[in-house]
Short mmCIF file of C-alpha atoms and ligand atoms in Angstrom, two decimals:
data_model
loop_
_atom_site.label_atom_id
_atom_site.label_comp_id
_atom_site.label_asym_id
_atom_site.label_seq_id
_atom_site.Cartn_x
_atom_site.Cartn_y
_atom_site.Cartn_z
CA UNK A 1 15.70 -12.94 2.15
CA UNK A 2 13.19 -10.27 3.14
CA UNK A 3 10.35 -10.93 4.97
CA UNK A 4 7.23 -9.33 3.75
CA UNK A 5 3.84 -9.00 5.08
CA UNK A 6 0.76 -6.99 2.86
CA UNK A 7 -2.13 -5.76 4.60
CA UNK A 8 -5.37 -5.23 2.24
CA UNK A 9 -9.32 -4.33 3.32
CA UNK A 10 -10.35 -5.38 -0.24
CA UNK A 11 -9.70 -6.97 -3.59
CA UNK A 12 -6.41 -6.73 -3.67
CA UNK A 13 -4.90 -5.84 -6.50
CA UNK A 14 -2.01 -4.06 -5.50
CA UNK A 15 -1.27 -6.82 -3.43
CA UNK A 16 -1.24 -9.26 -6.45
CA UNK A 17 1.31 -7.33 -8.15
CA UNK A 18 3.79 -7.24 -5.29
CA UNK A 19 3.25 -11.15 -4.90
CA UNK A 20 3.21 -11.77 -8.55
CA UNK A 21 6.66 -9.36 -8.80
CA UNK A 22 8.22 -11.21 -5.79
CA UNK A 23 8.20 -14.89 -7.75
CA UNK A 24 10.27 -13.32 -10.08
CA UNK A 25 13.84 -13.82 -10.73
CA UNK A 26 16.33 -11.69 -8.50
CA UNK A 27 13.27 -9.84 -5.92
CA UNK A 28 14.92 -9.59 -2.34
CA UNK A 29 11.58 -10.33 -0.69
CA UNK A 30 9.36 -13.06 -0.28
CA UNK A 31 5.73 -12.50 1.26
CA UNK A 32 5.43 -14.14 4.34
CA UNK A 33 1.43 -13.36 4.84
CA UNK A 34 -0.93 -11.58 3.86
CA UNK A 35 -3.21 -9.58 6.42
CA UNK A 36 -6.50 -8.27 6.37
CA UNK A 37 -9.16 -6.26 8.87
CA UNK A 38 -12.10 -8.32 7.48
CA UNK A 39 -12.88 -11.62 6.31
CA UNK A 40 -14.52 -10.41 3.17
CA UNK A 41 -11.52 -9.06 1.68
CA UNK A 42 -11.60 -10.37 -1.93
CA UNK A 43 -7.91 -10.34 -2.06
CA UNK A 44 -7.72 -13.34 0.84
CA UNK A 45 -8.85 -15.67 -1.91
CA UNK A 46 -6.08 -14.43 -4.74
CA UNK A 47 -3.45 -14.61 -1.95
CA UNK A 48 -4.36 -18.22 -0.58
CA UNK A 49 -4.31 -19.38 -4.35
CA UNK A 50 -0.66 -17.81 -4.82
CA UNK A 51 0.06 -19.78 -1.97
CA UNK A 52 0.56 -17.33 0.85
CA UNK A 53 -0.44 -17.44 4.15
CA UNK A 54 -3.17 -15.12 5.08
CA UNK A 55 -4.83 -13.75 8.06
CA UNK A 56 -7.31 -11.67 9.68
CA UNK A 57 -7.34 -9.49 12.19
CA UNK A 58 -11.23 -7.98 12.33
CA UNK A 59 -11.15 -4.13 13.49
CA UNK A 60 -14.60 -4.07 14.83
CA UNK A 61 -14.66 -5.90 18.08
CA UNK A 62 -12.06 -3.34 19.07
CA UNK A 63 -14.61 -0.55 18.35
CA UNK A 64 -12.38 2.70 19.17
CA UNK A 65 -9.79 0.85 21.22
CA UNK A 66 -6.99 1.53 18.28
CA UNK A 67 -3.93 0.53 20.48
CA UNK A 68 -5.96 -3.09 21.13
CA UNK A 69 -6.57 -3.61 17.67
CA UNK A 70 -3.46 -2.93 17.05
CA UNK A 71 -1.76 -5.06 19.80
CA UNK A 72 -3.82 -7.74 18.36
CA UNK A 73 -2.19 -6.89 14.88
CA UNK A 74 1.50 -7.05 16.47
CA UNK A 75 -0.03 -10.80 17.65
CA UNK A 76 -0.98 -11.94 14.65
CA UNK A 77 2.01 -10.91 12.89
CA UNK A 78 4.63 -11.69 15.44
CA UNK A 79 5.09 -15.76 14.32
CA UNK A 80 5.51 -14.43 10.91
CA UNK A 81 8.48 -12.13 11.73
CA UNK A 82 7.99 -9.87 8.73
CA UNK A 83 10.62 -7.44 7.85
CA UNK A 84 8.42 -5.19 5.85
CA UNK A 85 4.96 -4.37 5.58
CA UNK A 86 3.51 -3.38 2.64
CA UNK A 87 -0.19 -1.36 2.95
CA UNK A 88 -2.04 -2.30 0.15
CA UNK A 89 -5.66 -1.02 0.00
CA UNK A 90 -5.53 -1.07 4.11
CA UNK A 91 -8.34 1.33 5.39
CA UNK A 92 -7.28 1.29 8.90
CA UNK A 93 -5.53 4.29 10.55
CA UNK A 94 -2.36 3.10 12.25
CA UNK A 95 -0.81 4.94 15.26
CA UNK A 96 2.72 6.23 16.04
CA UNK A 97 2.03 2.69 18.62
CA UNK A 98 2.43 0.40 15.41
CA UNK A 99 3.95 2.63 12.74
CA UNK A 100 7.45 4.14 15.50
CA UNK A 101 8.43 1.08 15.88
CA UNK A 102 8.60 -0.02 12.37
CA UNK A 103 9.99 2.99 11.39
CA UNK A 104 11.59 2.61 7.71
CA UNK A 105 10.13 -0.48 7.70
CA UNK A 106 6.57 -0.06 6.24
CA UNK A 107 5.50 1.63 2.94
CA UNK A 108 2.04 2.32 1.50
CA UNK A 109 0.45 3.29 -1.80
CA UNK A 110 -1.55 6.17 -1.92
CA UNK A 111 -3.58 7.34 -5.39
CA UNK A 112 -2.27 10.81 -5.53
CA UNK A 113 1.01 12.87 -6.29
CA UNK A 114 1.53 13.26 -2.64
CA UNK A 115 1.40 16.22 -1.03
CA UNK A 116 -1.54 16.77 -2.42
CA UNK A 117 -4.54 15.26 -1.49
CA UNK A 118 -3.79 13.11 1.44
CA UNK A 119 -6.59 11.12 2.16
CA UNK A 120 -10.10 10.06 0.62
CA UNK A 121 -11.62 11.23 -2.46
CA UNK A 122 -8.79 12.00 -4.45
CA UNK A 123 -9.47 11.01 -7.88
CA UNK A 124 -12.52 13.69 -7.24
CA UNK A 125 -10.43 16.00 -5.68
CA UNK A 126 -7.82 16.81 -9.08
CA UNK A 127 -10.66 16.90 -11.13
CA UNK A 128 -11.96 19.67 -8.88
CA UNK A 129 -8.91 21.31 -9.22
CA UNK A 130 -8.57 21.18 -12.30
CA UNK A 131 -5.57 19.38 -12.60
CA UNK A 132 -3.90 18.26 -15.52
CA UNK A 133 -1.96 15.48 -14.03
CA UNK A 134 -2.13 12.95 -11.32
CA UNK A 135 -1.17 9.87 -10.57
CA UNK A 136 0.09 7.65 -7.19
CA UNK A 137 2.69 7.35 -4.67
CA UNK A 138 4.74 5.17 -2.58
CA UNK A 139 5.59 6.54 0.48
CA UNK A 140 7.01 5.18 3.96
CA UNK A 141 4.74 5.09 6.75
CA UNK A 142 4.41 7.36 9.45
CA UNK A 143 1.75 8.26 12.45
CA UNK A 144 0.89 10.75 10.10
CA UNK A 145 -1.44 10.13 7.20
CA UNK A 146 -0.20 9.60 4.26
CA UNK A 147 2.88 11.99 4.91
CA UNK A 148 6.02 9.89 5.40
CA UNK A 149 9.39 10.08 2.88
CA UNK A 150 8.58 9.70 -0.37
CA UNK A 151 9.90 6.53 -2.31
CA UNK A 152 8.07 6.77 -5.67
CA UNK A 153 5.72 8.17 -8.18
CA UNK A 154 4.27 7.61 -11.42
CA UNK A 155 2.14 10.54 -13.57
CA UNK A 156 -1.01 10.06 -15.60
CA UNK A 157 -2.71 13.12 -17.73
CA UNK A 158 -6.39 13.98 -16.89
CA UNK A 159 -8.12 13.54 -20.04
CA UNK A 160 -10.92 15.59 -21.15
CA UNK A 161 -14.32 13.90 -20.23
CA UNK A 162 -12.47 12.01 -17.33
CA UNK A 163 -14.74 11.06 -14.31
CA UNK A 164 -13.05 9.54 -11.03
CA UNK A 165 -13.75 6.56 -12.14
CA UNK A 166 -12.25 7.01 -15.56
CA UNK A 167 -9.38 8.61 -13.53
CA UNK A 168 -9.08 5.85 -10.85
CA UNK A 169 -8.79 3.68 -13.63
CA UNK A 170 -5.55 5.11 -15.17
CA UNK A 171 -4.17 5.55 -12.12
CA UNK A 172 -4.34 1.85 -10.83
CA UNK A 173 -2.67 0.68 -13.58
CA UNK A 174 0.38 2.99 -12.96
CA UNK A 175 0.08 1.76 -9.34
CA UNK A 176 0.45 -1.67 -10.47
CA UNK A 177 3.63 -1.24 -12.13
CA UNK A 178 5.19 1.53 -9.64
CA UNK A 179 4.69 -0.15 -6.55
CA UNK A 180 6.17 -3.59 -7.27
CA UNK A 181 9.40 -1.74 -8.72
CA UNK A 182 9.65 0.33 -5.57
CA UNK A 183 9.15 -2.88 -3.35
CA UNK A 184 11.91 -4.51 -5.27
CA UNK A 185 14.32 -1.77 -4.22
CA UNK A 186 13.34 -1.38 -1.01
CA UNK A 187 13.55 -4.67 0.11
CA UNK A 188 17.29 -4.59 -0.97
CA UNK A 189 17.87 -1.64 1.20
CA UNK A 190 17.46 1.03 -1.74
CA UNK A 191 15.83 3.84 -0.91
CA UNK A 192 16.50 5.71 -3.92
CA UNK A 193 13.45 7.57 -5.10
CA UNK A 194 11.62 6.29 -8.06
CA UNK A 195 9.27 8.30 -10.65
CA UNK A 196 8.02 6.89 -13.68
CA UNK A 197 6.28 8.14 -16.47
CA UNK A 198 3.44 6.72 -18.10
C1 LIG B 1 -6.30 1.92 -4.67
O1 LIG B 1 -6.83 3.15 -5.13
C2 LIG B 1 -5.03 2.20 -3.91
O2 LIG B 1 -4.37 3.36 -4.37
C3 LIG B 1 -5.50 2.42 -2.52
O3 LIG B 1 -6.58 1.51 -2.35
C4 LIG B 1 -7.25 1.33 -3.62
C5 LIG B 1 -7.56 -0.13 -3.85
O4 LIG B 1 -6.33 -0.82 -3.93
N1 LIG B 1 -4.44 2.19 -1.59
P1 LIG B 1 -6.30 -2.44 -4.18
O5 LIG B 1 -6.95 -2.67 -5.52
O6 LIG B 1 -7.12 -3.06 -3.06
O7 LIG B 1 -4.86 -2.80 -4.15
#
């Protein structure tokens, strides 16, 4: 059985899809906690009512000191021995201190079709551009931002009239079903690339 750990900042949801996905028949992984950087993460709640472990780990008395924060992280997580960890909403830059040595062992969704727009903003960023699709992918994690091996994607059109909220929208929905269905390969050792279409 796989060991898996989800770190969130807010509500959530992404997280409730990989938990909801991993009480299903014939998933490799179990969560073993959930993690967050601040108490008021919605998605605390929605884990502890699922029945998993959570547990925070609050960024701010750490100020700049990332490599404390994130020894406190490797603290926290160490008498859950996860074997992944899934990012899931987590707003916290991670450095090659945390992410080298779990190297093919951590994956993240990001809202885009990675390579483009890594980062913030990106609903507002394809609309700027003009694009006429987007959507979101899983990726593993690196030092760099949102730039390790890709492991899935799933496409949504821009619709006329769209606003990045309209946009977010469609794309969270894809994200819901794409990430749980790469998590279910991954955590049986399949790395085989997955892109669906919506
Ligand atoms: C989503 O846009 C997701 O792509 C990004 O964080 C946002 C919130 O995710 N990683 P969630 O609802 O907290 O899972």
């Amino acid at each position: 059985m796989t060991r898996v750990a989800v770190f969130i900042s807010g509500g959530g949801s992404n997280m409730v899809s990989l938990l909801e996905d991993m009480a299903r028949p014939g998933h490799a992984g179990r969560p073993c906690v959930v993690l967050s950087n601040t108490a008021s993460a919605g998605g605390l709640a929605k884990a502890q009512a699922m029945g998993v472990t959570t547990a925070v780990v609050d960024h701010r008395p750490f100020g700049g000191d990332r490599a404390a924060f994130e020894a406190a992280l490797d603290a926290a997580l160490a008498p859950f021995e996860p074997d992944l960890i899934c990012l899931a909403g987590f707003m916290r830059k991670l450095t090659a201190g945390f992410t080298d040595p779990r190297a093919g062992r951590m994956i993240n969704i990001h809202p885009s079709l990675l390579p483009k727009y890594k980062g913030l903003h990106t609903h507002a960023r394809a609309l700027d551009a003009g694009d006429g699709v987007h959507g979101c992918t899983v990726h593993e994690v690196t030092a760099a931002l949102d730039d390790g091996p890709i492991l899935g994607q799933a496409q949504v059109p821009v619709l006329p009239g769209d606003t990045p909220d309209t946009l977010a929208a469609r794309v969270l929905v894809q994200e819901h079903r794409l990430y749980p269905a790469v998590l279910r390969r991954f955590a049986a050792g399949d790395r085989t690339p997955l892109f669906l279409e919506s």
